Amino acid sequence: MHPVVEREQLSPNVVRLVVEAPRIAKVRRPGQFVIVRKGPGAERIPLTIADNDPEAGTITLMIQAIGVSTTELTSLQVGDAIQDVAGPLGRETDLIASGHAVCVGGGVGTAVLLPIVKALSEKGIHVTSVIGGRSKEWVILEPELRACGDVVVCTDDGSYGRHGFVTQALKDLLDAGGVDAVYAIGPVPMMKAVSEMTQPYGVDTTVSLNAIMVDGTGMCGGCRVTVGGQTKYACVDGPEFDAHAVNFQELADRLTTYRSFEQAALARQADEAAKGACATTEVKA
Amino acid sequence: MTEPTSPGPAGEDGAEAPKAPLSNKERMKIDRVAMPEQEGDIRAHNFGEVNLGLTYQLAMLEAERCIQCPKPFCVDGCPVRVDIPRFIKFLRDGEIAQAAESLLNDNALPCVTGRVCPQETQCEGVCIRAKKGNPVAIGYLERFVADWAQANIDQLPTAHPTQTGKKVGIVGSGPAGLTAAGELARRGHDVTVFEAFHAPGGVLIYGIPEFRLPKDIVQAEVDRLVSDGVKIEVDAIVGRTYTIPELREDYDALFLAVGAGLPVFMNVPGENFKGVYSANEYLTRVNLMGAWNADSKTPILHGQRVVVVGGGNVAMDSVRTARRLGAAEATIVYRRSLDELPARKEEVHHAKDEGVRFELLTAPEEVIGDENRWVTGLRVSSMELGEPDKSGRRRPVKIAGSEHVIECDLVVVAIGTRANPLLTGSAPELTVNEYGYMIADEWGMTSMPGVFAGGDIVRGAATVILAMGDGKRSAQAIDSYLKGVWPPEGVDPKGNRETAAAAG
């Protein structure tokens, strides 16, 4: 069992959990993820490891409540426990050796980005983080990112920072020149837009793909993605890939495989919540 | 079929009079019993076990059919060398606890092998009675005795071997790993098994369906090993959570039995459409994650018309699962003919009884999808058999102009698996062949001293029982290695032969 030792609500649907997992805390590298299973009968959910504390034996997970299983995880309180945490899985991030990196985060993708930004900053790389959200309350981890370099915040409604999408802020940085690498993590349409934007500039761009998976070790093949015309497994060959080679259309499509199941499960959950008169707001990323 | 009138094992009062032993001539006259099973049209809609198991009367009758050959071929036919005549004789004599003890001494997972072994090509295939008629139903008897043992574990002696103080790490809790764990624990070693999933059993729990091997049975076999002192660490992915060199420092010997877990796809257009599963994913969702139960949190696509590509046991498991999940039409597409189907005969027979269709001499060309990229069909070609290929089987050759479409809404690809590089990739010291399978010597030792390997990761995708044979043989070699006797004595490297002296 893996007790939750800290919990923080980062945005209306993103929660930060610090969880005991001593072995993973010791060996985890930036870019890697774990698969968690809350308890008997629960789904296996892949989650990026946002941070680790080898001395305390803990790892940090940032979870966005988008379905029934993720809502169960975000509902965990300090003292509760997760039955299974397996990992670390996936390859570590390929960090540039020197220069200027722009790290673009959308929604909960910002949480996945944080360990990369930290690792780059620790290597002495100049990092500019570009993060976005619908409005101010959806912007997460700004102080943590600011501790590692410059931060540009964008909101769709202009309630905080720049008015507009992260891609517009990214374009300004690319036009200014001197960008050696871009790391972009967020919803598939955002990563696709970033990839299309950086391509003409010839800037190496890395994305982290959130494909559907079961085991996380290469066994099920459910997370197959097409990269450079070849089938790759996000779990073992990734999760990070060269954005310019990724077939985003296919990824976006495959991510909808279980949409009807997810909607039915959410409807059931809403019914039950209504009965208990404590409905929670569900927001789809 | 005649059934004896005896009501069951003799009571404590010993009321039942001892019977005179039958002559061999009389034994030869007894017909092989039939396994009671759920009717095809009923079981095609539930996940309950197909084979119901022999009754006591049927088991006793079948046990009488064994003529107790002085040089039994059946033992040679068994990859773990179960002393088959011995346990059958105990059973026949009404000494069921001794039958169970004898069986468990030879085989760590008899409830499993009694259900999933291809007996027809092993013990039963070489049974002397098979030369003229039907062989002794060894598999049924094994299951009968093993199930009795599982239900009456308190009536069996518990072993308390002297502890050697040696630590053995086993990577993978499938049939090879569990067998080795049981053997090594019985020899007094301190055994820890590492499993990547959240539950032990490997292919026995994620792959083989409930209707063929109930998960409670596997769990009970694992529980028995745990009660014998075996420790199991789940969620431990060796190659990621731990590395081999690291484990090698903590353990006196390692046994790597990670299986061949990577799915092979068809490499045809449309394979990434929604509604195409690897058999691994399909079966794992249904079995391990419990998606056969409508309340499961893990979703599964329920096809109305399901095509399973492949002809092995995994293909049969997938297609029969599809029927049980409600597919009105479940079809096997296999590029060779019925004679070449690699699946067990019993599985093919069961599948046919359950209404599964077979499109033989048919090979996939393309997965067809609608505008939303959901599967709508499989374009296939008809084949004919040409000259034998390297495997000795006649090579299927496409018949020009024979392309046609099988309409379907789900495609499950069950054309094999290959080695997963996750573990070997983390230990460059381990030598692998061109296909990524580990290279081990005749004793099962890899290129790293003290690190042994067996099962599918060495031999390529095979059967549960062959993996168990590797587990048993490697455990014997590891035991010898830990005692400083190398090369091992009394273990035949080629076939897991153990001399009486070494067995003691």
mmCIF file of C-alpha atoms in Angstrom, chain B residues 285-452:
data_model
loop_
_atom_site.group_PDB
_atom_site.id
_atom_site.type_symbol
_atom_site.label_atom_id
_atom_site.label_comp_id
_atom_site.label_asym_id
_atom_site.label_seq_id
_atom_site.Cartn_x
_atom_site.Cartn_y
_atom_site.Cartn_z
ATOM 1 C CA ARG B 285 -8.729 -6.505 -20.148
ATOM 2 C CA VAL B 286 -11.160 -9.387 -19.851
ATOM 3 C CA ASN B 287 -9.238 -11.682 -17.512
ATOM 4 C CA LEU B 288 -6.861 -9.718 -15.307
ATOM 5 C CA MET B 289 -8.901 -6.509 -15.262
ATOM 6 C CA GLY B 290 -12.209 -8.362 -15.004
ATOM 7 C CA ALA B 291 -13.915 -6.685 -17.960
ATOM 8 C CA TRP B 292 -16.000 -9.845 -18.510
ATOM 9 C CA ASN B 293 -18.002 -8.559 -15.585
ATOM 10 C CA ALA B 294 -20.299 -5.696 -16.643
ATOM 11 C CA ASP B 295 -19.477 -3.803 -13.430
ATOM 12 C CA SER B 296 -15.767 -3.677 -14.229
ATOM 13 C CA LYS B 297 -14.113 -0.248 -14.245
ATOM 14 C CA THR B 298 -11.937 -1.389 -17.145
ATOM 15 C CA PRO B 299 -13.791 -1.102 -20.466
ATOM 16 C CA ILE B 300 -13.765 -3.633 -23.294
ATOM 17 C CA LEU B 301 -15.219 -3.265 -26.791
ATOM 18 C CA HIS B 302 -18.010 -5.803 -27.269
ATOM 19 C CA GLY B 303 -18.080 -6.792 -30.906
ATOM 20 C CA GLN B 304 -21.197 -8.214 -32.530
ATOM 21 C CA ARG B 305 -19.101 -9.736 -35.292
ATOM 22 C CA VAL B 306 -15.612 -10.565 -34.129
ATOM 23 C CA VAL B 307 -12.753 -11.879 -36.221
ATOM 24 C CA VAL B 308 -9.768 -13.438 -34.471
ATOM 25 C CA VAL B 309 -6.675 -13.802 -36.615
ATOM 26 C CA GLY B 310 -4.538 -16.822 -35.705
ATOM 27 C CA GLY B 311 -4.897 -20.528 -35.011
ATOM 28 C CA GLY B 312 -3.184 -21.175 -31.693
ATOM 29 C CA ASN B 313 -4.535 -21.635 -28.193
ATOM 30 C CA VAL B 314 -4.505 -17.868 -27.640
ATOM 31 C CA ALA B 315 -6.646 -17.408 -30.744
ATOM 32 C CA MET B 316 -9.106 -20.039 -29.441
ATOM 33 C CA ASP B 317 -9.182 -18.338 -26.020
ATOM 34 C CA SER B 318 -9.882 -14.986 -27.713
ATOM 35 C CA VAL B 319 -12.615 -16.208 -30.030
ATOM 36 C CA ARG B 320 -14.376 -18.135 -27.273
ATOM 37 C CA THR B 321 -14.146 -15.046 -25.060
ATOM 38 C CA ALA B 322 -15.744 -12.985 -27.850
ATOM 39 C CA ARG B 323 -18.689 -15.416 -27.967
ATOM 40 C CA ARG B 324 -19.132 -15.105 -24.219
ATOM 41 C CA LEU B 325 -19.039 -11.309 -24.444
ATOM 42 C CA GLY B 326 -22.026 -11.512 -26.753
ATOM 43 C CA ALA B 327 -20.643 -11.738 -30.278
ATOM 44 C CA ALA B 328 -23.347 -13.187 -32.532
ATOM 45 C CA GLU B 329 -20.628 -14.186 -34.968
ATOM 46 C CA ALA B 330 -17.122 -15.121 -33.863
ATOM 47 C CA THR B 331 -14.719 -16.262 -36.551
ATOM 48 C CA ILE B 332 -11.206 -17.665 -36.653
ATOM 49 C CA VAL B 333 -9.192 -16.535 -39.659
ATOM 50 C CA TYR B 334 -6.180 -18.808 -40.161
ATOM 51 C CA ARG B 335 -3.955 -18.997 -43.190
ATOM 52 C CA ARG B 336 -3.344 -22.743 -43.183
ATOM 53 C CA SER B 337 -5.792 -25.657 -42.972
ATOM 54 C CA LEU B 338 -7.415 -27.524 -40.092
ATOM 55 C CA ASP B 339 -4.546 -30.033 -39.971
ATOM 56 C CA GLU B 340 -2.016 -27.305 -39.239
ATOM 57 C CA LEU B 341 -4.036 -25.511 -36.532
ATOM 58 C CA PRO B 342 -1.564 -25.262 -33.673
ATOM 59 C CA ALA B 343 -4.272 -25.106 -30.992
ATOM 60 C CA ARG B 344 -5.059 -28.077 -28.783
ATOM 61 C CA LYS B 345 -7.672 -30.350 -30.336
ATOM 62 C CA GLU B 346 -9.859 -29.995 -27.269
ATOM 63 C CA GLU B 347 -9.897 -26.198 -27.640
ATOM 64 C CA VAL B 348 -10.823 -26.384 -31.326
ATOM 65 C CA HIS B 349 -13.555 -28.893 -30.524
ATOM 66 C CA HIS B 350 -14.865 -26.694 -27.716
ATOM 67 C CA ALA B 351 -14.819 -23.633 -29.956
ATOM 68 C CA LYS B 352 -16.825 -25.450 -32.649
ATOM 69 C CA ASP B 353 -19.362 -26.607 -30.059
ATOM 70 C CA GLU B 354 -19.772 -23.002 -29.008
ATOM 71 C CA GLY B 355 -20.640 -21.879 -32.516
ATOM 72 C CA VAL B 356 -17.281 -20.432 -33.544
ATOM 73 C CA ARG B 357 -16.802 -20.204 -37.322
ATOM 74 C CA PHE B 358 -13.523 -21.173 -38.975
ATOM 75 C CA GLU B 359 -12.345 -19.395 -42.108
ATOM 76 C CA LEU B 360 -9.340 -21.549 -42.879
ATOM 77 C CA LEU B 361 -6.781 -21.004 -45.645
ATOM 78 C CA THR B 362 -7.524 -17.316 -45.298
ATOM 79 C CA ALA B 363 -5.010 -14.536 -44.676
ATOM 80 C CA PRO B 364 -5.595 -10.890 -43.700
ATOM 81 C CA GLU B 365 -4.721 -8.135 -46.166
ATOM 82 C CA GLU B 366 -6.207 -4.986 -44.681
ATOM 83 C CA VAL B 367 -8.417 -3.783 -41.854
ATOM 84 C CA ILE B 368 -11.261 -1.684 -43.218
ATOM 85 C CA GLY B 369 -12.752 1.171 -41.235
ATOM 86 C CA ASP B 370 -15.558 3.700 -41.550
ATOM 87 C CA GLU B 371 -15.152 7.480 -41.739
ATOM 88 C CA ASN B 372 -14.648 7.584 -37.957
ATOM 89 C CA ARG B 373 -11.938 4.946 -38.164
ATOM 90 C CA TRP B 374 -13.991 2.233 -36.466
ATOM 91 C CA VAL B 375 -13.422 -1.258 -37.841
ATOM 92 C CA THR B 376 -16.051 -2.459 -40.337
ATOM 93 C CA GLY B 377 -14.314 -5.411 -41.911
ATOM 94 C CA LEU B 378 -11.231 -7.418 -42.682
ATOM 95 C CA ARG B 379 -10.120 -7.775 -46.285
ATOM 96 C CA VAL B 380 -8.646 -11.240 -46.744
ATOM 97 C CA SER B 381 -7.245 -13.505 -49.430
ATOM 98 C CA SER B 382 -7.857 -17.202 -49.837
ATOM 99 C CA MET B 383 -4.775 -19.378 -49.685
ATOM 100 C CA GLU B 384 -3.679 -22.791 -50.878
ATOM 101 C CA LEU B 385 -0.907 -24.901 -49.414
ATOM 102 C CA GLY B 386 2.363 -25.065 -51.318
ATOM 103 C CA GLU B 387 5.733 -26.604 -50.502
ATOM 104 C CA PRO B 388 6.740 -27.190 -46.849
ATOM 105 C CA ASP B 389 8.616 -24.284 -45.274
ATOM 106 C CA LYS B 390 11.375 -24.280 -42.640
ATOM 107 C CA SER B 391 8.909 -25.332 -39.934
ATOM 108 C CA GLY B 392 7.997 -28.374 -42.012
ATOM 109 C CA ARG B 393 4.450 -27.129 -42.472
ATOM 110 C CA ARG B 394 3.206 -26.483 -45.993
ATOM 111 C CA ARG B 395 3.536 -22.827 -46.833
ATOM 112 C CA PRO B 396 0.288 -21.023 -47.607
ATOM 113 C CA VAL B 397 0.266 -19.322 -51.006
ATOM 114 C CA LYS B 398 -2.185 -16.619 -52.008
ATOM 115 C CA ILE B 399 -4.755 -17.511 -54.662
ATOM 116 C CA ALA B 400 -4.784 -14.676 -57.173
ATOM 117 C CA GLY B 401 -8.053 -12.758 -57.363
ATOM 118 C CA SER B 402 -9.495 -14.360 -54.242
ATOM 119 C CA GLU B 403 -9.692 -11.187 -52.156
ATOM 120 C CA HIS B 404 -12.902 -10.675 -50.249
ATOM 121 C CA VAL B 405 -14.129 -8.869 -47.162
ATOM 122 C CA ILE B 406 -15.306 -10.434 -43.923
ATOM 123 C CA GLU B 407 -17.564 -7.893 -42.290
ATOM 124 C CA CYS B 408 -16.828 -7.394 -38.599
ATOM 125 C CA ASP B 409 -16.680 -4.724 -35.924
ATOM 126 C CA LEU B 410 -13.793 -6.122 -33.880
ATOM 127 C CA VAL B 411 -10.499 -7.706 -34.914
ATOM 128 C CA VAL B 412 -8.304 -9.523 -32.395
ATOM 129 C CA VAL B 413 -4.775 -10.295 -33.530
ATOM 130 C CA ALA B 414 -3.476 -13.568 -32.088
ATOM 131 C CA ILE B 415 -0.578 -14.419 -34.351
ATOM 132 C CA GLY B 416 2.063 -14.766 -31.672
ATOM 133 C CA THR B 417 4.278 -12.879 -29.300
ATOM 134 C CA ARG B 418 7.965 -12.127 -29.097
ATOM 135 C CA ALA B 419 10.569 -11.259 -26.497
ATOM 136 C CA ASN B 420 10.088 -8.062 -24.525
ATOM 137 C CA PRO B 421 13.366 -6.114 -24.466
ATOM 138 C CA LEU B 422 12.454 -4.290 -21.241
ATOM 139 C CA LEU B 423 14.478 -6.605 -19.000
ATOM 140 C CA THR B 424 17.278 -7.620 -21.338
ATOM 141 C CA GLY B 425 17.715 -4.003 -22.431
ATOM 142 C CA SER B 426 18.598 -3.062 -18.854
ATOM 143 C CA ALA B 427 21.315 -5.712 -18.575
ATOM 144 C CA PRO B 428 23.676 -5.652 -21.560
ATOM 145 C CA GLU B 429 25.663 -8.439 -19.875
ATOM 146 C CA LEU B 430 22.861 -10.849 -20.802
ATOM 147 C CA THR B 431 23.400 -12.395 -24.210
ATOM 148 C CA VAL B 432 20.328 -12.582 -26.417
ATOM 149 C CA ASN B 433 19.844 -14.027 -29.884
ATOM 150 C CA GLU B 434 18.784 -12.130 -32.992
ATOM 151 C CA TYR B 435 15.132 -12.304 -31.929
ATOM 152 C CA GLY B 436 15.837 -10.986 -28.443
ATOM 153 C CA TYR B 437 15.440 -14.327 -26.668
ATOM 154 C CA MET B 438 17.928 -15.042 -23.893
ATOM 155 C CA ILE B 439 20.678 -17.502 -24.532
ATOM 156 C CA ALA B 440 21.091 -20.062 -21.770
ATOM 157 C CA ASP B 441 23.386 -23.089 -21.573
ATOM 158 C CA GLU B 442 22.249 -26.680 -21.179
ATOM 159 C CA TRP B 443 21.683 -26.037 -17.466
ATOM 160 C CA GLY B 444 19.662 -22.890 -18.055
ATOM 161 C CA MET B 445 22.465 -20.534 -17.012
ATOM 162 C CA THR B 446 22.765 -17.313 -18.979
ATOM 163 C CA SER B 447 25.914 -15.417 -19.873
ATOM 164 C CA MET B 448 25.856 -13.966 -16.325
ATOM 165 C CA PRO B 449 27.116 -16.467 -13.718
ATOM 166 C CA GLY B 450 24.384 -17.384 -11.259
ATOM 167 C CA VAL B 451 21.680 -15.924 -13.476
ATOM 168 C CA PHE B 452 19.426 -18.597 -14.991
#
